Tab-separated table of C-alpha atoms and ligand atoms in Angstrom:
chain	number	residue	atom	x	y	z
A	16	UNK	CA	115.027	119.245	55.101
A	17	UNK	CA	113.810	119.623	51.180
A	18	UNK	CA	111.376	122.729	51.044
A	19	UNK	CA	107.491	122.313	52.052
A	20	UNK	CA	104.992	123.189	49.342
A	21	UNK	CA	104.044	126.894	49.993
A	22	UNK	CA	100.529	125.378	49.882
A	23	UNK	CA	100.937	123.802	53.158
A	24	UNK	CA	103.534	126.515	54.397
A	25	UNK	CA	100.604	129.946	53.678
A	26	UNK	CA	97.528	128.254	54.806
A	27	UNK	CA	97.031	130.521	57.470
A	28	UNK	CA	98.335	133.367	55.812
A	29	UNK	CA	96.447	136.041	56.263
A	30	UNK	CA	94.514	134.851	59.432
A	31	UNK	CA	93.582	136.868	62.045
A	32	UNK	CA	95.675	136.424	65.530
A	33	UNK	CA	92.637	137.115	67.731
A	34	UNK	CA	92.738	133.057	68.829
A	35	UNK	CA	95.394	134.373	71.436
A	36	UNK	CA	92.581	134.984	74.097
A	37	UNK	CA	91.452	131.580	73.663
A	38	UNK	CA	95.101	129.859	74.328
A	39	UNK	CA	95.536	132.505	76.831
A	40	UNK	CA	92.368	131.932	78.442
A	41	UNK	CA	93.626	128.069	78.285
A	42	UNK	CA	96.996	129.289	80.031
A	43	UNK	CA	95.236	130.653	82.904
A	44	UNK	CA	92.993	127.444	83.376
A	45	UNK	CA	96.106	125.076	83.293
A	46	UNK	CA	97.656	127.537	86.420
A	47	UNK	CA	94.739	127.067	88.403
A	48	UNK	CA	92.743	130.273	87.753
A	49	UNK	CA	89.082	130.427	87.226
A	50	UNK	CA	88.329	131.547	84.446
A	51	UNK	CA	84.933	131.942	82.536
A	52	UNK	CA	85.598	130.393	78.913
A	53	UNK	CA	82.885	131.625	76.265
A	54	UNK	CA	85.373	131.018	73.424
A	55	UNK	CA	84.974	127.766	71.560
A	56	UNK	CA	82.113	126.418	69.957
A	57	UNK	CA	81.673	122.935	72.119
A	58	UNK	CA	78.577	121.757	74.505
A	59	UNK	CA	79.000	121.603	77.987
A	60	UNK	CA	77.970	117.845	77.620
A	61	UNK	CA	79.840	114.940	76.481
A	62	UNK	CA	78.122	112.237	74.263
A	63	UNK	CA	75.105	110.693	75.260
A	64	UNK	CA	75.885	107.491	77.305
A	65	UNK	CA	73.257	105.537	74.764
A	66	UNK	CA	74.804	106.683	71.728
A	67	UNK	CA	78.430	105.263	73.181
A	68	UNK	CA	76.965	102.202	73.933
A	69	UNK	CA	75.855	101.554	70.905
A	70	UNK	CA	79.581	102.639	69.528
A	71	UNK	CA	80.437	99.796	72.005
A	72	UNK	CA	78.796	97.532	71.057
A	73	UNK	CA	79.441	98.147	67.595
A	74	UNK	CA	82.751	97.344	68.373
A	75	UNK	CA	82.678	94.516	70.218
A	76	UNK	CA	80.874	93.016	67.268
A	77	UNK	CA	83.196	93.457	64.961
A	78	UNK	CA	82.641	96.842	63.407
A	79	UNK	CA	86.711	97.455	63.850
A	80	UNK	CA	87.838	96.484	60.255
A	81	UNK	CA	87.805	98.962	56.991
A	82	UNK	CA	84.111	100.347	56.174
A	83	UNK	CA	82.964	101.239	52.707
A	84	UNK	CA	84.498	104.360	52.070
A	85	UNK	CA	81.166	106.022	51.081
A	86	UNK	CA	79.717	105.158	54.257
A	87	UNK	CA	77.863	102.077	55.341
A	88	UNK	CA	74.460	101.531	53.272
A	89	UNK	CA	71.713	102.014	56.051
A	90	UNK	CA	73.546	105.286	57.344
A	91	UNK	CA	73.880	106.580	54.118
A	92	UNK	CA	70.094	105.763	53.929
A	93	UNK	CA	68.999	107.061	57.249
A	94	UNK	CA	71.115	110.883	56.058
A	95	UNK	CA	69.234	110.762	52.869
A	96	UNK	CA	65.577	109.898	54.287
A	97	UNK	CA	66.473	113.042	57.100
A	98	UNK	CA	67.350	115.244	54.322
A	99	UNK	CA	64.425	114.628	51.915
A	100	UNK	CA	62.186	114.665	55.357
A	101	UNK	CA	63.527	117.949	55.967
A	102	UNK	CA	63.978	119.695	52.698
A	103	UNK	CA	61.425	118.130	50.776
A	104	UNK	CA	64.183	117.186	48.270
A	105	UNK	CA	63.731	113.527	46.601
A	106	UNK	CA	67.212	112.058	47.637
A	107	UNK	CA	68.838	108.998	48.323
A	108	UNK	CA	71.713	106.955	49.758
A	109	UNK	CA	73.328	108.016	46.466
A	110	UNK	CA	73.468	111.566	47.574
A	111	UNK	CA	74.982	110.902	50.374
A	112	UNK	CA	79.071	110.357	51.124
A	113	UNK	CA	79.417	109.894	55.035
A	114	UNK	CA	82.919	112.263	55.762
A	115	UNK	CA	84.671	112.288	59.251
A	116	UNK	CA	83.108	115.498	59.870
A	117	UNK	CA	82.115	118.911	58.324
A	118	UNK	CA	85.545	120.686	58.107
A	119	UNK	CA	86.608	117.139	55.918
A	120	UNK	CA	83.642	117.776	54.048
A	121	UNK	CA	84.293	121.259	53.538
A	122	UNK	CA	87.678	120.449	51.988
A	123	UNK	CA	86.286	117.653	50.289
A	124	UNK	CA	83.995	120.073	48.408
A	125	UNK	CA	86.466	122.692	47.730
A	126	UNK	CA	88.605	120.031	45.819
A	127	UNK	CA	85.863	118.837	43.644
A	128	UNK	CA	84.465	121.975	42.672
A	129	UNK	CA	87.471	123.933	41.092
A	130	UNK	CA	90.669	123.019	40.033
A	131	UNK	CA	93.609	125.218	41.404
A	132	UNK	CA	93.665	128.758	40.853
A	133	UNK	CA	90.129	129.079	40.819
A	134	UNK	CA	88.870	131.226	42.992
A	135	UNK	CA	86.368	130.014	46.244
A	136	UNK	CA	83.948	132.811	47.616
A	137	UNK	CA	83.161	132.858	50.964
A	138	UNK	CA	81.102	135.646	53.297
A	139	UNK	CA	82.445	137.227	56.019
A	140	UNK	CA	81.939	136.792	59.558
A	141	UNK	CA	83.266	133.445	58.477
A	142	UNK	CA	83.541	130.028	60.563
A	143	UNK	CA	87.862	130.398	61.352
A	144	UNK	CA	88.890	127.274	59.283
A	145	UNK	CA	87.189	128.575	55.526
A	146	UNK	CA	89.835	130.420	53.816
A	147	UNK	CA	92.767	127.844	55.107
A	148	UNK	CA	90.325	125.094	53.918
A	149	UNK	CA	90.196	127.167	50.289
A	150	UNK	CA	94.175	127.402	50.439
A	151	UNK	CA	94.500	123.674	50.908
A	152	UNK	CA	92.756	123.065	47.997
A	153	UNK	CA	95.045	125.459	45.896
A	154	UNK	CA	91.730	127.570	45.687
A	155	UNK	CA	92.567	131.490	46.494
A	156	UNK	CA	89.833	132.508	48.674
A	157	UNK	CA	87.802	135.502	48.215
A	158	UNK	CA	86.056	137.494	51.157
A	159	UNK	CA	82.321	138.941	50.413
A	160	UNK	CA	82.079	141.148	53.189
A	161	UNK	CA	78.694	141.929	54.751
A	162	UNK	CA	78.105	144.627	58.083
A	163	UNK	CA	76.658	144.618	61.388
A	164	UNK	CA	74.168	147.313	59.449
A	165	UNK	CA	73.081	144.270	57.076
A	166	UNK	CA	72.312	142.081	59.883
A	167	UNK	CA	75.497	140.294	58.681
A	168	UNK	CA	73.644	139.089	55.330
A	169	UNK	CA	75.289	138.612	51.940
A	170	UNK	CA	74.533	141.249	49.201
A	171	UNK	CA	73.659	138.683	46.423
A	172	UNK	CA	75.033	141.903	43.447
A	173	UNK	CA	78.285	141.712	45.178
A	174	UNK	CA	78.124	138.001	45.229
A	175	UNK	CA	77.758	138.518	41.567
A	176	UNK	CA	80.337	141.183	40.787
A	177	UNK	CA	83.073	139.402	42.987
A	178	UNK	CA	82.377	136.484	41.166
A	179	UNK	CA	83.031	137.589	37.997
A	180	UNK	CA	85.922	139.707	38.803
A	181	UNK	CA	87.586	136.824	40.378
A	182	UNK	CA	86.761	134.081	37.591
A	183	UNK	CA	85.296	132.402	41.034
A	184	UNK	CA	83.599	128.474	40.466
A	185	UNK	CA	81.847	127.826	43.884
A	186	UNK	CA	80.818	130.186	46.470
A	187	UNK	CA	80.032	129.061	50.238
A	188	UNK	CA	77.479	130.176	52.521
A	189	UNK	CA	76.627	128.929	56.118
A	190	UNK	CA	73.369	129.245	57.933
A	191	UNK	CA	72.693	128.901	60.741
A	192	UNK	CA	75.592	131.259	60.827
A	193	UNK	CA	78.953	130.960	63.142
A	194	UNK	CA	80.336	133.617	64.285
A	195	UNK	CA	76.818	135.326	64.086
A	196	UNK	CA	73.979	133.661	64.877
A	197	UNK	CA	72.159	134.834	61.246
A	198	UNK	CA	69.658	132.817	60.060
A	199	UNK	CA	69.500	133.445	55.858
A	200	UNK	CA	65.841	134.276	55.200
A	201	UNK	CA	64.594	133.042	51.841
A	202	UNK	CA	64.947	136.323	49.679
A	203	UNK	CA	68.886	136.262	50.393
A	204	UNK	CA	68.787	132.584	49.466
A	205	UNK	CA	66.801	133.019	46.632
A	206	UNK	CA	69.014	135.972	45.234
A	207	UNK	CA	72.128	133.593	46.007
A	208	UNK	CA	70.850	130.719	44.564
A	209	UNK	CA	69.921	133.462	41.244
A	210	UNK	CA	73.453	134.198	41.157
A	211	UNK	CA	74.882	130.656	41.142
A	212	UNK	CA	72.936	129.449	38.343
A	213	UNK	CA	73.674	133.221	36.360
A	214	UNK	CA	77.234	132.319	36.586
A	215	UNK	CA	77.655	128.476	36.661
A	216	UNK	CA	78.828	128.455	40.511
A	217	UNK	CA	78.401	125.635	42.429
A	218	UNK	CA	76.876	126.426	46.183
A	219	UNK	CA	78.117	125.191	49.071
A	220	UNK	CA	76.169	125.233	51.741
A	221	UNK	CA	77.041	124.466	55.328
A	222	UNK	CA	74.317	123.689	57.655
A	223	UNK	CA	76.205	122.241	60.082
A	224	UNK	CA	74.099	123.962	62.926
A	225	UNK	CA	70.901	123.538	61.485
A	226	UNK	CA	69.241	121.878	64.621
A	227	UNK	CA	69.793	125.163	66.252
A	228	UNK	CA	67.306	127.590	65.360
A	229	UNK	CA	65.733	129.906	67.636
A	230	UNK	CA	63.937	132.293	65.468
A	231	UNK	CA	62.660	131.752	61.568
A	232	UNK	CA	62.809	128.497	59.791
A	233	UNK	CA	65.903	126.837	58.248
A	234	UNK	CA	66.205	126.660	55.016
A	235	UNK	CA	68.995	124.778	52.763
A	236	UNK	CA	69.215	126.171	49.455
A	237	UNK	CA	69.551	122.885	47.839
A	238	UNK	CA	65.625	122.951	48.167
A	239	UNK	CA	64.930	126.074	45.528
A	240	UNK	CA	64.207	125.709	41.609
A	241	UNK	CA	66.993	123.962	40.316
A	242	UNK	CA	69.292	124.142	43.068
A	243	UNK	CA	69.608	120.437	43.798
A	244	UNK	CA	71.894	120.051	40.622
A	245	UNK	CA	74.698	122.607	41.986
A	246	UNK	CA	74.502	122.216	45.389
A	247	UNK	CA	76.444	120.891	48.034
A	248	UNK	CA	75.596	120.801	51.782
A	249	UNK	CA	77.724	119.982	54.510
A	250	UNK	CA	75.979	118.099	57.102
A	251	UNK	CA	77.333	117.077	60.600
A	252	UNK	CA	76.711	115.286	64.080
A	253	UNK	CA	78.885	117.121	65.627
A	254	UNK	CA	76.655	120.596	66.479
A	255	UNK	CA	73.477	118.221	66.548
A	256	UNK	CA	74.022	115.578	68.462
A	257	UNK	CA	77.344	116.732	70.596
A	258	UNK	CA	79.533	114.270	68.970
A	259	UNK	CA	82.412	116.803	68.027
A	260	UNK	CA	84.964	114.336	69.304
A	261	UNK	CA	83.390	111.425	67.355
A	262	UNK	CA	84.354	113.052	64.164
A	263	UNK	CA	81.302	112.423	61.793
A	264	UNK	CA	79.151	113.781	58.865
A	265	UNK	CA	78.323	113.782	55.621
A	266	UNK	CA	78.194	116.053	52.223
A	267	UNK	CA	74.742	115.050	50.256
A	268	UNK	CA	75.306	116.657	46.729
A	269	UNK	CA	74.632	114.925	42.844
A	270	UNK	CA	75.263	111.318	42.382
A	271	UNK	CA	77.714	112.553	39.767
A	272	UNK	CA	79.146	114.405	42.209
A	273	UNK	CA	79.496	112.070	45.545
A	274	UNK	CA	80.926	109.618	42.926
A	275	UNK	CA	83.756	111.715	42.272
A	276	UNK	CA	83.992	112.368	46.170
A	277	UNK	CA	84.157	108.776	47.064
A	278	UNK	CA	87.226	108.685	44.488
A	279	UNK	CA	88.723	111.068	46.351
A	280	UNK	CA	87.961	109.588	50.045
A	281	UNK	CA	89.717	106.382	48.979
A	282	UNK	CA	92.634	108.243	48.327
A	283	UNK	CA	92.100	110.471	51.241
A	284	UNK	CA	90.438	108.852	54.615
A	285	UNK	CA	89.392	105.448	53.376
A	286	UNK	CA	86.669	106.182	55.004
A	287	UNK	CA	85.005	106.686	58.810
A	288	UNK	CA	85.439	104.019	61.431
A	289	UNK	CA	82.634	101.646	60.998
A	290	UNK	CA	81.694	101.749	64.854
A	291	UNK	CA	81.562	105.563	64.563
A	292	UNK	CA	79.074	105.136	61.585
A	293	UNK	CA	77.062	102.636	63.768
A	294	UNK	CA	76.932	104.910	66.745
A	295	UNK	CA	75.842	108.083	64.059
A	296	UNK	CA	72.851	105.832	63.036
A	297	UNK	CA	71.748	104.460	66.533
A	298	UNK	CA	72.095	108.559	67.385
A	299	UNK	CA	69.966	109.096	64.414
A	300	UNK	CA	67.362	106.782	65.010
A	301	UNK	CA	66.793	108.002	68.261
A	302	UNK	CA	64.879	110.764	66.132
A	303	UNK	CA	64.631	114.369	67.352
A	304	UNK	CA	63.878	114.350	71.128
A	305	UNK	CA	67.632	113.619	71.388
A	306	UNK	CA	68.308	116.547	68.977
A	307	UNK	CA	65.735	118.591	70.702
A	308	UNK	CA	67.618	117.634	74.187
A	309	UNK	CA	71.041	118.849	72.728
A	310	UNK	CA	69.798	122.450	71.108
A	311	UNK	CA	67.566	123.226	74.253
A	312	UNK	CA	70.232	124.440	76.846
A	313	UNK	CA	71.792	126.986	73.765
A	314	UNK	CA	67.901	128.614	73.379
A	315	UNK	CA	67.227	129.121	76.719
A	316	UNK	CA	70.917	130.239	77.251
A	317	UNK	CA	70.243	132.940	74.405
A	318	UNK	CA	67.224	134.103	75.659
A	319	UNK	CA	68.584	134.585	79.641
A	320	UNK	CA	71.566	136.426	77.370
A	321	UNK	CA	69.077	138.573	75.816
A	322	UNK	CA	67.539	139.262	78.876
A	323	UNK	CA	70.676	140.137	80.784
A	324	UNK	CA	71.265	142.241	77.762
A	325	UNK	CA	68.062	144.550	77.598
A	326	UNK	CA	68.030	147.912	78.274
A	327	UNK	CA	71.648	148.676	78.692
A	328	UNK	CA	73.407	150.782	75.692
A	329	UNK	CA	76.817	150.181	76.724
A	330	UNK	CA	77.512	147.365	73.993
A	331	UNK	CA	75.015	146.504	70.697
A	332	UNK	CA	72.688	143.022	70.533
A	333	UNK	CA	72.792	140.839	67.276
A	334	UNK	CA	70.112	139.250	68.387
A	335	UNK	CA	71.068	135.550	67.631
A	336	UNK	CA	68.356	133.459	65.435
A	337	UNK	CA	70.333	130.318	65.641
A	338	UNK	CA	73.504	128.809	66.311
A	339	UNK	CA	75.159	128.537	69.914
A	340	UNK	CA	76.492	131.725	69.622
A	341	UNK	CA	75.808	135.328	70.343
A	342	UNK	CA	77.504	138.465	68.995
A	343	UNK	CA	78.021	141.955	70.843
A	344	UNK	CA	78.760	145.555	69.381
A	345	UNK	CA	81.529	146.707	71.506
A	346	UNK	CA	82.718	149.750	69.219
A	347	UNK	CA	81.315	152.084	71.467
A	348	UNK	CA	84.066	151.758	73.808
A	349	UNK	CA	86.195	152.456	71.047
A	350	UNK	CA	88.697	149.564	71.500
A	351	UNK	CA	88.808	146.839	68.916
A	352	UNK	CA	87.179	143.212	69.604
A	353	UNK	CA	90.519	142.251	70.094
A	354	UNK	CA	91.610	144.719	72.741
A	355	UNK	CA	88.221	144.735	74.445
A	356	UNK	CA	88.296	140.851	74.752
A	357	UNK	CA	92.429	141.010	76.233
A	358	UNK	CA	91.334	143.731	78.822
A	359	UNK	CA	88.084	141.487	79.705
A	360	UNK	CA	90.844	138.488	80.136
A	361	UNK	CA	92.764	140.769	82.162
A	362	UNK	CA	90.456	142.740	84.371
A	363	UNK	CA	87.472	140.193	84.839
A	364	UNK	CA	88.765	136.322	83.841
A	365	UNK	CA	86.299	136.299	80.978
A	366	UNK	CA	87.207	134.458	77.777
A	367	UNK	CA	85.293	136.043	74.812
A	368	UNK	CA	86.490	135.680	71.027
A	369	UNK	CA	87.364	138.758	69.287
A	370	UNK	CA	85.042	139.687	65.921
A	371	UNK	CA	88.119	140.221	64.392
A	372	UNK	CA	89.520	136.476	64.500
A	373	UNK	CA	86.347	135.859	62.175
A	374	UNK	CA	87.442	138.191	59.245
A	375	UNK	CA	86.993	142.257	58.922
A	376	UNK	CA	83.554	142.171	58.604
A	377	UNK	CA	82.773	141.789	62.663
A	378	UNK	CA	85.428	144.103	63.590
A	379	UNK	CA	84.542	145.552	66.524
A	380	UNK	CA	82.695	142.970	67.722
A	381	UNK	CA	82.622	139.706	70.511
A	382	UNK	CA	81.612	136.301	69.933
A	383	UNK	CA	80.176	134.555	72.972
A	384	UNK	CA	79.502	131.035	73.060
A	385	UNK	CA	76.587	129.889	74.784
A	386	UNK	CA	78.452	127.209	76.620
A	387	UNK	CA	79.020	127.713	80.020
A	388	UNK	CA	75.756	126.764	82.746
A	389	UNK	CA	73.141	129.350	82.926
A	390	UNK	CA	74.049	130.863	86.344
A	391	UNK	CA	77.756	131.515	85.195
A	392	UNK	CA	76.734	132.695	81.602
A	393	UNK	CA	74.640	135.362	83.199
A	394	UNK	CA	76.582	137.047	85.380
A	395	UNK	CA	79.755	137.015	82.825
A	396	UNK	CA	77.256	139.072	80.562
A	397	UNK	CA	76.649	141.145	83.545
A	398	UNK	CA	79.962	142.073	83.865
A	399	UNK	CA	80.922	142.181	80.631
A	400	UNK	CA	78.229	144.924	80.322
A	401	UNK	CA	79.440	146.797	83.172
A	402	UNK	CA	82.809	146.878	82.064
A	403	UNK	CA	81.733	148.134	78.347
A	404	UNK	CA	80.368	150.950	80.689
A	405	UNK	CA	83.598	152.127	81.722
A	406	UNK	CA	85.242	152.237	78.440
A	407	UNK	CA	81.607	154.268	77.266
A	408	UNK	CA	81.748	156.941	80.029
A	409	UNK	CA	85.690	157.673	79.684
A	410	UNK	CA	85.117	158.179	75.857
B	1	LIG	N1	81.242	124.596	59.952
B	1	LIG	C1	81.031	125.470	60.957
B	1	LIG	C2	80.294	126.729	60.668
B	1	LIG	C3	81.505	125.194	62.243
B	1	LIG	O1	81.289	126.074	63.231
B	1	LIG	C4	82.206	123.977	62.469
B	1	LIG	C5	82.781	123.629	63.824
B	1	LIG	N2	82.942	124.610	64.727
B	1	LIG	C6	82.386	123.114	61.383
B	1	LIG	C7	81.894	123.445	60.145
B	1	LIG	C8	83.129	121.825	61.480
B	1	LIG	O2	82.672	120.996	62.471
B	1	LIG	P1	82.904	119.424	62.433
B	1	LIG	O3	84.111	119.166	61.589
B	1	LIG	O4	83.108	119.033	63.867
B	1	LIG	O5	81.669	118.864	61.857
């Protein structure tokens, strides 16, 4: 076989093995053993029976040939009326470019804002896919790191200084935040946003979760002085309205902009199956009880977490402010997230993901997703706490 570009061949390179609880955990569920699986960021639920009728009966009426790669017109509408209701932002269908899904969109974005060789900045904790997303654009990624001590939060001077040392063109920042549950507040997005427009960056911003917010407001960047010219958010049904499997969402950035990204979709996807599109704007136009319905089982799951959390020392709280997702401090047992999380596996048939799988910055921590029924979440945590306490008293 002729050589594979080393494009294709290195985009993992460099990525963190700690995904080996999760296919373990899998393992042990395909031999029969029950185990408690925190790991991956999916509901509990499947799609909402309405929303795949409509999908249905989108299909049944003919929505089965090509679509208009930007998207059809009234869901391209409906994303842009949601966004300037949310944001405040004047925009329209224009704006809009419906993708099949955020991590497309998050490609999509790194291709059209720097040609390759120019350097992508992202923050660590980072969402797993980024910096393989970066490489497939021929984009060399570069890590801001941030620290448990920081509340996980970006230092906008090393945004700056990174920036310049690396010759960088677009930097991308995601809040609600996966792995850590951060919410940005507006200072950090204001110093950001200072720093993009100081050095001719474009933003990225990916708000994929930003139905999920349990403490603070969201807000996307795209909305602050001058912002709305060098901005790109990555928007999603996914998180919102638990169609992961559906694969829809959209990037709302400069007309200039999404009509350079429609060039590239009709060399890319040709767009998103038109009965998909349908079903995203039924799901839309159910308006925000459905939205409210989805989010609702993560907050009160992150509050009985907190709960079930207060009061012990034996592992540290980030208390989570959005996202399904919670983080723990486990260094006080002195193993790594990685080797706590295999001896939880082991000793207890918990699945947690290991900080480290999400860059350097969360070493030493867990990720627990909020996706397993109340009951079952709870006494994991209790357990997991318990078992932090052994590792504490030995030390
Ligand atoms: N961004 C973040 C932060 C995510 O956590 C995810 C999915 N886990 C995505 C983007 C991509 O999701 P999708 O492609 O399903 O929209």
């Amino acid at each position: 076989m002729p050589q594979l570009s080393d494009r294709i061949t290195t985009l993992n390179k460099g990525g963190s093995d700690g995904w080996e609880v999760f296919y373990r955990a899998r393992q042990m569920v395909a031999e029969g053993k029950d185990v408690i699986e925190l790991t991956i960021g999916e509901h509990d639920i499947g799609t909402d029976a309405a929303i795949l009728v409509a999908m249905h009966t989108a299909a049944l009426n003919g929505a089965t040939g090509y679509a208009m790669v930007p998207g059809i017109a009234p869901l391209r509408e409906a994303l842009a009326e949601r966004v300037a209701a949310r944001t405040g932002v004047p925009t329209t269908a224009d704006n809009i470019i419906v993708t099949a899904g955020g991590q497309p969109g998050l490609l999509a974005t790194h291709l059209a804002t720097g040609d390759p060789g120019d350097a992508a900045l992202y923050v660590d904790p980072y969402y797993a896919t980024y910096p393989g997303t970066m490489r497939a654009a021929s984009r060399p990624p570069v890590a801001v790191e941030t620290s448990a001590e920081a509340a996980f939060l970006p230092d906008a001077a090393k945004i700056d200084r990174l920036a310049v040392e690396s010759g960088a063109k677009s930097v991308l920042i995601n809040t609600p935040n996966n792995p850590t549950g951060t919410v940005y507040p507006g200072d950090t997005l204001d110093a950001i946003a200072r720093v993009t427009q100081d050095r001719d960056l474009w933003l990225i911003s990916d708000e994929v979760y930003d139905t999920q917010i349990w403490e603070g407001d969201h807000r996307s960047p795209r909305a602050l002085p001058g912002m709305a010219d060098r901005t790109m958010v990555i928007g999603s049904m996914s998180k919102s309205h638990a169609m992961t499997g559906s694969r829809v969402g959209w990037i709302c950035a400069p007309e200039a902009a999404v009509d350079a990204l429609i060039d590239l979709a009709t060399v890319t996807t040709y767009g998103v199956p038109g009965y998909i599109q349908q079903a995203a704007l039924f799901a839309l136009q159910e308006g925000d009880l459905l939205e409210t319905g989805i989010a609702t089982p993560f907050r009160r799951r992150r509050d009985l977490a907190l709960a079930a959390l207060k009061g012990q020392t034996a592992v540290g709280v980030i208390p989570s402010q959005g996202a399904m997702y919670l983080m723990l401090d486990v260094r006080s047992t002195g193993l790594s997230g990685r080797d706590f999380a295999e001896a939880l596996l082991d000793a207890h048939h918990i699945a947690v993901m290991p900080g480290e799988s999400f860059g350097t910055s969360a070493a030493g921590h867990i990720r627990i997703a909020l996706t397993t029924e109340d009951d079952r979440l709870v006494s994991a945590i209790e357990t997991l706490v318990a078992f932090a306490g052994t590792f504490a008293h030995a030390a």
